[in-house]
Amino acid sequence: MAAVRRRPAATAAADPPTRPPPADAAAAPDEPVLRPPNLRVAAAAAVLFLAPFSYLAFVHYPLDADLRGSILKCGAMSLGGFFIVLKLIPVAARYHLRRRMFGYDINKKGLPTGEIKVPEALGLVVGIVYLVTAIIFQQFHYAEDSIWLVEYNAALASVCFMILLGFVDDVLDIPWRVKLALPTIASLPLLMAYAGGTSIIIPKPLSPYVGLTVLELGFFYKLFMLLLAVFCTNSINIHAGINGLEVGQTVVISAAVLIHNVMRIGSSTDIETQQAHEFSIYLVLPFLTTSLALLAFNWYPSIVFVGDTYTYFAGMALAVVGILGHFSETLLLFFLPQVLNFLCSVPQLFHFVPCPRHRLPRFDPQTGLLTGTKDGNLVNIFLRLFGKCSEKALCIRLLIFQALCCVFCFWLRYMLTGWYK
């Protein structure tokens, strides 16, 4: 039997070496597997918040058939945005982890879940899908000579600018004093393109003392628009710190904005007012659906963190619809929890008293409960007022408070109708 011939060692050594795997492939085995999103929470929130809007738009008010068709068209595209976000977030999360854009959940420190790398800044996905959906929708709705098209594009430009600056903040960790300037820069397209009225109606009880029924503000109205944009973006950013709160509050507010818009369209006979609120619906509806998809990933326990990218994007999107929809006063009432949180936070934000980097409650790994600290924000104030609770329970309480404030806004508008303005 012939002996098996073997390759000499020298010849084997001369073979070309095996090529090393690429960096991304080498890192792949260490990537944690993301848990599936909590679609039950997203579905429950969608039914809870979209059902009243749908009833008012298609049953209660006799809206124009063309308007209903446009709302259905926008809703269908927004639903597509919801599923696209669900598909893209896991993909983007893996890329963020490879680039070491992750954090640890401080409110779970001491537990195994507190050692998991959670990808950050996933609000970027929502912002991009929202912009693409809104841009495509205008192709099917607005004519080239539409008077609303300029403001529509200016609104999207401001939102796009804010997404970019928010992502820059997530990457570079910009100081607080600089963060206040970011919304100012992002709102420039909106301010430059704004061609609407700059006057306000004087409340009827004050009209005899002022001697006017309408007051022209001119430049100061645009200054108010700028301050509103700065407040909305930063107020959502500081009313945060627990799983689901950032996205949850914006979902509640945007649902209230949708309901307010359809109520104003159904009760008003002024064409310009109806068009302004119709314009607002087309911007808020895709924002709500894409945010619901993010909520499925960010609900307790969070699979991803939304980052400043989302909070800035959400604040600017809501500010834009409030300004161009001409209901900035109502929008501020919807933001009542954020206003209270800001007022309570002023001493720490302006460093009158010491302000830690993260104004979070204390977590007890033995009981799994959160305890309020002396920090002046609603998260800790609720814990001090109502006692210790789990992170999930605290988020639900804060979102219920947000919803009650929106209901209070509707009640207040109803009570003051005909007397205030």
GROMACS .gro file of C-alpha atoms in nm:
model
  421
    1MET     CA    1   0.000   0.000   0.000
    2ALA     CA    2   0.146   0.329  -0.104
    3ALA     CA    3   0.229   0.576   0.160
    4VAL     CA    4   0.025   0.894   0.170
    5ARG     CA    5   0.223   1.185   0.044
    6ARG     CA    6   0.224   1.488   0.272
    7ARG     CA    7   0.303   1.847   0.189
    8PRO     CA    8   0.640   1.953   0.327
    9ALA     CA    9   0.630   2.193   0.622
   10ALA     CA   10   0.822   2.458   0.431
   11THR     CA   11   0.571   2.448   0.150
   12ALA     CA   12   0.277   2.473   0.393
   13ALA     CA   13   0.436   2.767   0.563
   14ALA     CA   14   0.472   2.937   0.228
   15ASP     CA   15   0.094   2.933   0.169
   16PRO     CA   16  -0.072   3.274   0.187
   17PRO     CA   17  -0.211   3.344   0.535
   18THR     CA   18  -0.583   3.345   0.591
   19ARG     CA   19  -0.732   3.698   0.567
   20PRO     CA   20  -0.849   3.835   0.902
   21PRO     CA   21  -1.220   3.896   0.933
   22PRO     CA   22  -1.338   4.257   0.900
   23ALA     CA   23  -1.379   4.462   1.214
   24ASP     CA   24  -1.759   4.449   1.201
   25ALA     CA   25  -1.757   4.069   1.162
   26ALA     CA   26  -1.512   4.031   1.449
   27ALA     CA   27  -1.735   4.236   1.675
   28ALA     CA   28  -2.052   4.055   1.572
   29PRO     CA   29  -2.029   3.756   1.812
   30ASP     CA   30  -2.010   3.993   2.111
   31GLU     CA   31  -2.322   4.185   2.015
   32PRO     CA   32  -2.610   4.127   2.258
   33VAL     CA   33  -2.931   3.998   2.108
   34LEU     CA   34  -3.207   4.259   2.132
   35ARG     CA   35  -3.530   4.148   2.292
   36PRO     CA   36  -3.842   4.179   2.074
   37PRO     CA   37  -4.036   4.506   2.109
   38ASN     CA   38  -4.334   4.534   2.340
   39LEU     CA   39  -4.600   4.555   2.071
   40ARG     CA   40  -4.881   4.520   2.326
   41VAL     CA   41  -4.795   4.858   2.475
   42ALA     CA   42  -4.777   5.020   2.130
   43ALA     CA   43  -5.108   4.864   2.025
   44ALA     CA   44  -5.283   4.965   2.348
   45ALA     CA   45  -5.154   5.323   2.318
   46ALA     CA   46  -5.260   5.338   1.952
   47VAL     CA   47  -5.615   5.227   2.033
   48LEU     CA   48  -5.638   5.456   2.336
   49PHE     CA   49  -5.518   5.769   2.160
   50LEU     CA   50  -5.621   5.721   1.796
   51ALA     CA   51  -5.975   5.597   1.864
   52PRO     CA   52  -6.107   5.938   1.987
   53PHE     CA   53  -5.945   6.115   1.691
   54SER     CA   54  -6.089   5.865   1.443
   55TYR     CA   55  -6.438   5.893   1.596
   56LEU     CA   56  -6.435   6.272   1.581
   57ALA     CA   57  -6.295   6.286   1.227
   58PHE     CA   58  -6.512   6.018   1.064
   59VAL     CA   59  -6.829   5.997   1.277
   60HIS     CA   60  -6.894   6.298   1.500
   61TYR     CA   61  -6.808   6.591   1.271
   62PRO     CA   62  -6.938   6.617   0.912
   63LEU     CA   63  -6.596   6.684   0.763
   64ASP     CA   64  -6.547   6.738   0.392
   65ALA     CA   65  -6.499   6.418   0.192
   66ASP     CA   66  -6.170   6.543   0.046
   67LEU     CA   67  -6.038   6.620   0.392
   68ARG     CA   68  -6.133   6.275   0.517
   69GLY     CA   69  -5.962   6.123   0.214
   70SER     CA   70  -5.645   6.320   0.284
   71ILE     CA   71  -5.649   6.212   0.649
   72LEU     CA   72  -5.689   5.847   0.543
   73LYS     CA   73  -5.405   5.887   0.295
   74CYS     CA   74  -5.181   6.041   0.560
   75GLY     CA   75  -5.285   5.773   0.809
   76ALA     CA   76  -5.197   5.493   0.568
   77MET     CA   77  -4.853   5.639   0.504
   78SER     CA   78  -4.806   5.695   0.877
   79LEU     CA   79  -4.892   5.331   0.944
   80GLY     CA   80  -4.626   5.234   0.693
   81GLY     CA   81  -4.381   5.454   0.886
   82PHE     CA   82  -4.473   5.264   1.203
   83PHE     CA   83  -4.372   4.928   1.054
   84ILE     CA   84  -4.058   5.069   0.895
   85VAL     CA   85  -3.940   5.202   1.232
   86LEU     CA   86  -4.007   4.860   1.388
   87LYS     CA   87  -3.781   4.701   1.125
   88LEU     CA   88  -3.505   4.962   1.127
   89ILE     CA   89  -3.449   5.012   1.500
   90PRO     CA   90  -3.289   4.666   1.558
   91VAL     CA   91  -3.064   4.722   1.255
   92ALA     CA   92  -2.959   5.069   1.369
   93ALA     CA   93  -2.914   4.945   1.728
   94ARG     CA   94  -2.652   4.692   1.615
   95TYR     CA   95  -2.458   4.962   1.431
   96HIS     CA   96  -2.474   5.191   1.734
   97LEU     CA   97  -2.337   4.915   1.955
   98ARG     CA   98  -2.050   4.851   1.714
   99ARG     CA   99  -1.961   5.220   1.733
  100ARG     CA  100  -1.980   5.205   2.114
  101MET     CA  101  -2.285   5.430   2.131
  102PHE     CA  102  -2.444   5.262   2.430
  103GLY     CA  103  -2.517   5.324   2.795
  104TYR     CA  104  -2.617   5.142   3.110
  105ASP     CA  105  -2.954   5.177   3.278
  106ILE     CA  106  -2.871   5.362   3.601
  107ASN     CA  107  -3.211   5.283   3.752
  108LYS     CA  108  -3.122   4.913   3.741
  109LYS     CA  109  -2.774   4.940   3.887
  110GLY     CA  110  -2.696   4.637   4.101
  111LEU     CA  111  -2.910   4.401   3.892
  112PRO     CA  112  -2.799   4.187   3.596
  113THR     CA  113  -3.013   4.408   3.368
  114GLY     CA  114  -2.808   4.705   3.483
  115GLU     CA  115  -2.498   4.557   3.319
  116ILE     CA  116  -2.654   4.524   2.973
  117LYS     CA  117  -2.527   4.759   2.704
  118VAL     CA  118  -2.829   4.955   2.581
  119PRO     CA  119  -2.787   5.127   2.240
  120GLU     CA  120  -2.842   5.502   2.254
  121ALA     CA  121  -2.969   5.778   2.023
  122LEU     CA  122  -3.223   5.556   1.845
  123GLY     CA  123  -3.446   5.858   1.804
  124LEU     CA  124  -3.242   5.910   1.487
  125VAL     CA  125  -3.436   5.630   1.316
  126VAL     CA  126  -3.773   5.780   1.409
  127GLY     CA  127  -3.668   6.125   1.291
  128ILE     CA  128  -3.549   6.002   0.952
  129VAL     CA  129  -3.857   5.787   0.887
  130TYR     CA  130  -4.082   6.075   0.995
  131LEU     CA  131  -3.915   6.317   0.755
  132VAL     CA  132  -3.933   6.074   0.463
  133THR     CA  133  -4.303   6.005   0.532
  134ALA     CA  134  -4.390   6.374   0.560
  135ILE     CA  135  -4.195   6.463   0.245
  136ILE     CA  136  -4.359   6.188   0.038
  137PHE     CA  137  -4.704   6.287   0.164
  138GLN     CA  138  -4.672   6.641   0.030
  139GLN     CA  139  -4.627   6.495  -0.320
  140PHE     CA  140  -4.975   6.342  -0.296
  141HIS     CA  141  -5.150   6.637  -0.130
  142TYR     CA  142  -5.003   6.981  -0.190
  143ALA     CA  143  -4.996   7.140  -0.534
  144GLU     CA  144  -4.685   7.322  -0.651
  145ASP     CA  145  -4.854   7.661  -0.604
  146SER     CA  146  -5.002   7.586  -0.262
  147ILE     CA  147  -4.956   7.870  -0.013
  148TRP     CA  148  -4.892   7.613   0.260
  149LEU     CA  149  -4.610   7.438   0.077
  150VAL     CA  150  -4.343   7.693   0.177
  151GLU     CA  151  -4.428   7.670   0.546
  152TYR     CA  152  -4.460   7.291   0.521
  153ASN     CA  153  -4.106   7.264   0.386
  154ALA     CA  154  -3.977   7.520   0.636
  155ALA     CA  155  -4.128   7.315   0.917
  156LEU     CA  156  -3.958   6.999   0.789
  157ALA     CA  157  -3.629   7.188   0.750
  158SER     CA  158  -3.642   7.299   1.115
  159VAL     CA  159  -3.724   6.946   1.230
  160CYS     CA  160  -3.442   6.805   1.015
  161PHE     CA  161  -3.199   7.062   1.155
  162MET     CA  162  -3.303   6.971   1.509
  163ILE     CA  163  -3.251   6.598   1.445
  164LEU     CA  164  -2.900   6.671   1.322
  165LEU     CA  165  -2.812   6.891   1.619
  166GLY     CA  166  -2.966   6.642   1.862
  167PHE     CA  167  -2.755   6.361   1.720
  168VAL     CA  168  -2.447   6.585   1.743
  169ASP     CA  169  -2.531   6.634   2.110
  170ASP     CA  170  -2.558   6.258   2.163
  171VAL     CA  171  -2.219   6.204   2.002
  172LEU     CA  172  -2.028   6.500   2.148
  173ASP     CA  173  -2.212   6.544   2.482
  174ILE     CA  174  -2.256   6.921   2.447
  175PRO     CA  175  -2.268   7.132   2.769
  176TRP     CA  176  -2.604   7.264   2.891
  177ARG     CA  177  -2.531   7.628   2.808
  178VAL     CA  178  -2.474   7.525   2.446
  179LYS     CA  179  -2.783   7.304   2.438
  180LEU     CA  180  -3.002   7.610   2.490
  181ALA     CA  181  -2.869   7.754   2.165
  182LEU     CA  182  -2.939   7.445   1.952
  183PRO     CA  183  -3.317   7.503   1.912
  184THR     CA  184  -3.243   7.867   1.827
  185ILE     CA  185  -3.033   7.757   1.532
  186ALA     CA  186  -3.278   7.486   1.425
  187SER     CA  187  -3.579   7.722   1.425
  188LEU     CA  188  -3.419   7.965   1.178
  189PRO     CA  189  -3.576   7.804   0.864
  190LEU     CA  190  -3.920   7.832   1.024
  191LEU     CA  191  -3.870   8.194   1.133
  192MET     CA  192  -3.733   8.304   0.797
  193ALA     CA  193  -4.013   8.137   0.597
  194TYR     CA  194  -4.302   8.232   0.827
  195ALA     CA  195  -4.547   8.451   0.638
  196GLY     CA  196  -4.850   8.427   0.864
  197GLY     CA  197  -5.003   8.687   1.089
  198THR     CA  198  -4.807   8.841   1.375
  199SER     CA  199  -5.102   8.976   1.573
  200ILE     CA  200  -5.284   8.837   1.874
  201ILE     CA  201  -5.643   8.871   1.989
  202ILE     CA  202  -5.672   9.052   2.321
  203PRO     CA  203  -5.880   8.852   2.572
  204LYS     CA  204  -6.228   9.003   2.611
  205PRO     CA  205  -6.192   9.075   2.986
  206LEU     CA  206  -5.875   9.278   2.916
  207SER     CA  207  -5.994   9.450   2.599
  208PRO     CA  208  -6.163   9.750   2.775
  209TYR     CA  209  -5.844   9.824   2.968
  210VAL     CA  210  -5.612   9.790   2.670
  211GLY     CA  211  -5.839   9.974   2.429
  212LEU     CA  212  -5.773   9.721   2.152
  213THR     CA  213  -5.923   9.394   2.036
  214VAL     CA  214  -5.624   9.295   1.820
  215LEU     CA  215  -5.261   9.375   1.901
  216GLU     CA  216  -4.992   9.370   1.632
  217LEU     CA  217  -4.665   9.230   1.772
  218GLY     CA  218  -4.450   9.221   1.459
  219PHE     CA  219  -4.093   9.120   1.548
  220PHE     CA  220  -4.193   9.023   1.902
  221TYR     CA  221  -4.428   8.756   1.768
  222LYS     CA  222  -4.136   8.586   1.595
  223LEU     CA  223  -3.938   8.619   1.916
  224PHE     CA  224  -4.222   8.439   2.092
  225MET     CA  225  -4.208   8.164   1.827
  226LEU     CA  226  -3.835   8.125   1.893
  227LEU     CA  227  -3.880   8.105   2.269
  228LEU     CA  228  -4.159   7.850   2.229
  229ALA     CA  229  -3.934   7.628   2.017
  230VAL     CA  230  -3.652   7.656   2.271
  231PHE     CA  231  -3.887   7.572   2.558
  232CYS     CA  232  -4.056   7.273   2.390
  233THR     CA  233  -3.730   7.105   2.292
  234ASN     CA  234  -3.555   7.151   2.625
  235SER     CA  235  -3.861   7.084   2.843
  236ILE     CA  236  -3.904   6.732   2.702
  237ASN     CA  237  -3.530   6.677   2.737
  238ILE     CA  238  -3.528   6.753   3.111
  239HIS     CA  239  -3.856   6.571   3.190
  240ALA     CA  240  -3.690   6.235   3.147
  241GLY     CA  241  -3.476   5.975   3.320
  242ILE     CA  242  -3.694   5.663   3.339
  243ASN     CA  243  -3.785   5.405   3.078
  244GLY     CA  244  -4.066   5.514   2.847
  245LEU     CA  245  -4.116   5.865   2.983
  246GLU     CA  246  -3.966   6.070   2.699
  247VAL     CA  247  -4.159   5.887   2.427
  248GLY     CA  248  -4.470   5.839   2.640
  249GLN     CA  249  -4.520   6.208   2.713
  250THR     CA  250  -4.481   6.303   2.347
  251VAL     CA  251  -4.731   6.035   2.243
  252VAL     CA  252  -4.987   6.176   2.488
  253ILE     CA  253  -4.928   6.536   2.378
  254SER     CA  254  -4.937   6.456   2.007
  255ALA     CA  255  -5.263   6.261   2.053
  256ALA     CA  256  -5.412   6.563   2.232
  257VAL     CA  257  -5.293   6.787   1.947
  258LEU     CA  258  -5.464   6.559   1.693
  259ILE     CA  259  -5.791   6.568   1.885
  260HIS     CA  260  -5.771   6.946   1.926
  261ASN     CA  261  -5.712   6.991   1.553
  262VAL     CA  262  -6.012   6.789   1.443
  263MET     CA  263  -6.233   6.960   1.703
  264ARG     CA  264  -6.130   7.303   1.575
  265ILE     CA  265  -6.190   7.200   1.214
  266GLY     CA  266  -6.534   7.065   1.298
  267SER     CA  267  -6.643   7.364   1.506
  268SER     CA  268  -6.498   7.649   1.298
  269THR     CA  269  -6.638   7.809   0.985
  270ASP     CA  270  -6.325   8.010   0.904
  271ILE     CA  271  -6.142   7.855   0.605
  272GLU     CA  272  -5.797   7.975   0.714
  273THR     CA  273  -5.844   7.829   1.063
  274GLN     CA  274  -5.953   7.498   0.916
  275GLN     CA  275  -5.655   7.487   0.681
  276ALA     CA  276  -5.412   7.564   0.966
  277HIS     CA  277  -5.540   7.275   1.175
  278GLU     CA  278  -5.554   7.046   0.873
  279PHE     CA  279  -5.188   7.134   0.812
  280SER     CA  280  -5.113   7.040   1.174
  281ILE     CA  281  -5.282   6.700   1.138
  282TYR     CA  282  -5.062   6.607   0.843
  283LEU     CA  283  -4.748   6.677   1.048
  284VAL     CA  284  -4.859   6.520   1.377
  285LEU     CA  285  -5.010   6.194   1.252
  286PRO     CA  286  -4.682   6.042   1.118
  287PHE     CA  287  -4.504   6.176   1.425
  288LEU     CA  288  -4.745   5.989   1.653
  289THR     CA  289  -4.724   5.657   1.470
  290THR     CA  290  -4.345   5.654   1.442
  291SER     CA  291  -4.319   5.746   1.810
  292LEU     CA  292  -4.548   5.456   1.899
  293ALA     CA  293  -4.303   5.220   1.728
  294LEU     CA  294  -4.019   5.366   1.933
  295LEU     CA  295  -4.228   5.332   2.250
  296ALA     CA  296  -4.247   4.957   2.188
  297PHE     CA  297  -3.867   4.943   2.222
  298ASN     CA  298  -3.830   5.206   2.495
  299TRP     CA  299  -4.103   5.085   2.733
  300TYR     CA  300  -3.987   4.927   3.060
  301PRO     CA  301  -3.747   4.750   3.050
  302SER     CA  302  -3.596   4.957   2.770
  303ILE     CA  303  -3.432   4.777   2.480
  304VAL     CA  304  -3.298   5.106   2.342
  305PHE     CA  305  -3.250   5.462   2.467
  306VAL     CA  306  -3.397   5.746   2.263
  307GLY     CA  307  -3.121   6.000   2.330
  308ASP     CA  308  -3.128   6.377   2.292
  309THR     CA  309  -3.186   6.317   1.922
  310TYR     CA  310  -3.545   6.217   1.993
  311THR     CA  311  -3.624   6.466   2.269
  312TYR     CA  312  -3.504   6.760   2.058
  313PHE     CA  313  -3.679   6.626   1.748
  314ALA     CA  314  -4.005   6.570   1.939
  315GLY     CA  315  -3.999   6.914   2.098
  316MET     CA  316  -3.934   7.088   1.766
  317ALA     CA  317  -4.202   6.886   1.584
  318LEU     CA  318  -4.464   6.981   1.845
  319ALA     CA  319  -4.351   7.344   1.851
  320VAL     CA  320  -4.378   7.364   1.472
  321VAL     CA  321  -4.735   7.230   1.460
  322GLY     CA  322  -4.838   7.462   1.743
  323ILE     CA  323  -4.689   7.769   1.576
  324LEU     CA  324  -4.807   7.703   1.221
  325GLY     CA  325  -5.141   7.568   1.344
  326HIS     CA  326  -5.192   7.892   1.540
  327PHE     CA  327  -5.269   7.731   1.876
  328SER     CA  328  -4.954   7.806   2.075
  329GLU     CA  329  -5.152   7.892   2.391
  330THR     CA  330  -5.329   7.555   2.382
  331LEU     CA  331  -4.997   7.380   2.316
  332LEU     CA  332  -4.851   7.535   2.632
  333LEU     CA  333  -5.148   7.399   2.829
  334PHE     CA  334  -5.077   7.053   2.687
  335PHE     CA  335  -4.719   7.107   2.812
  336LEU     CA  336  -4.835   7.184   3.167
  337PRO     CA  337  -4.632   6.900   3.330
  338GLN     CA  338  -4.324   7.016   3.139
  339VAL     CA  339  -4.387   7.375   3.254
  340LEU     CA  340  -4.413   7.259   3.617
  341ASN     CA  341  -4.104   7.044   3.580
  342PHE     CA  342  -3.909   7.337   3.435
  343LEU     CA  343  -4.017   7.575   3.712
  344CYS     CA  344  -3.917   7.320   3.977
  345SER     CA  345  -3.585   7.267   3.799
  346VAL     CA  346  -3.487   7.634   3.763
  347PRO     CA  347  -3.276   7.650   4.085
  348GLN     CA  348  -3.064   7.354   3.969
  349LEU     CA  349  -3.057   7.435   3.598
  350PHE     CA  350  -2.919   7.783   3.668
  351HIS     CA  351  -2.691   7.649   3.944
  352PHE     CA  352  -2.845   7.841   4.231
  353VAL     CA  353  -2.820   7.507   4.409
  354PRO     CA  354  -2.594   7.210   4.320
  355CYS     CA  355  -2.710   7.016   4.014
  356PRO     CA  356  -2.585   6.659   3.958
  357ARG     CA  357  -2.532   6.526   3.606
  358HIS     CA  358  -2.824   6.284   3.637
  359ARG     CA  359  -3.112   6.399   3.856
  360LEU     CA  360  -3.241   6.047   3.901
  361PRO     CA  361  -3.407   5.877   4.199
  362ARG     CA  362  -3.222   5.621   4.411
  363PHE     CA  363  -3.270   5.257   4.315
  364ASP     CA  364  -3.275   4.980   4.574
  365PRO     CA  365  -3.167   4.653   4.407
  366GLN     CA  366  -3.303   4.454   4.704
  367THR     CA  367  -3.663   4.570   4.661
  368GLY     CA  368  -3.654   4.694   4.299
  369LEU     CA  369  -3.814   5.023   4.407
  370LEU     CA  370  -3.718   5.384   4.342
  371THR     CA  371  -3.687   5.645   4.617
  372GLY     CA  372  -3.713   6.018   4.551
  373THR     CA  373  -3.415   6.246   4.608
  374LYS     CA  374  -3.414   6.618   4.685
  375ASP     CA  375  -3.367   6.706   4.319
  376GLY     CA  376  -3.633   6.943   4.187
  377ASN     CA  377  -3.797   6.752   3.904
  378LEU     CA  378  -4.134   6.580   3.871
  379VAL     CA  379  -3.980   6.233   3.875
  380ASN     CA  380  -3.846   6.283   4.227
  381ILE     CA  381  -4.136   6.501   4.342
  382PHE     CA  382  -4.385   6.224   4.255
  383LEU     CA  383  -4.179   5.973   4.453
  384ARG     CA  384  -4.162   6.206   4.753
  385LEU     CA  385  -4.537   6.275   4.739
  386PHE     CA  386  -4.669   5.925   4.665
  387GLY     CA  387  -4.394   5.706   4.808
  388LYS     CA  388  -4.162   5.443   4.668
  389CYS     CA  389  -4.263   5.248   4.360
  390SER     CA  390  -4.119   5.058   4.066
  391GLU     CA  391  -3.985   5.238   3.761
  392LYS     CA  392  -4.272   5.112   3.545
  393ALA     CA  393  -4.535   5.228   3.796
  394LEU     CA  394  -4.370   5.570   3.821
  395CYS     CA  395  -4.376   5.612   3.444
  396ILE     CA  396  -4.744   5.517   3.429
  397ARG     CA  397  -4.826   5.771   3.703
  398LEU     CA  398  -4.645   6.048   3.521
  399LEU     CA  399  -4.815   5.965   3.191
  400ILE     CA  400  -5.157   5.959   3.360
  401PHE     CA  401  -5.076   6.305   3.500
  402GLN     CA  402  -4.981   6.415   3.149
  403ALA     CA  403  -5.312   6.287   3.011
  404LEU     CA  404  -5.510   6.454   3.292
  405CYS     CA  405  -5.342   6.785   3.214
  406CYS     CA  406  -5.447   6.750   2.849
  407VAL     CA  407  -5.805   6.674   2.959
  408PHE     CA  408  -5.790   6.982   3.185
  409CYS     CA  409  -5.684   7.187   2.882
  410PHE     CA  410  -5.988   7.072   2.683
  411TRP     CA  411  -6.217   7.146   2.979
  412LEU     CA  412  -6.065   7.491   3.028
  413ARG     CA  413  -6.107   7.578   2.660
  414TYR     CA  414  -6.470   7.468   2.678
  415MET     CA  415  -6.540   7.675   2.989
  416LEU     CA  416  -6.373   7.989   2.851
  417THR     CA  417  -6.528   7.973   2.503
  418GLY     CA  418  -6.715   8.296   2.433
  419TRP     CA  419  -6.584   8.466   2.745
  420TYR     CA  420  -6.206   8.468   2.708
  421LYS     CA  421  -6.186   8.519   2.331
   0.00000   0.00000   0.00000
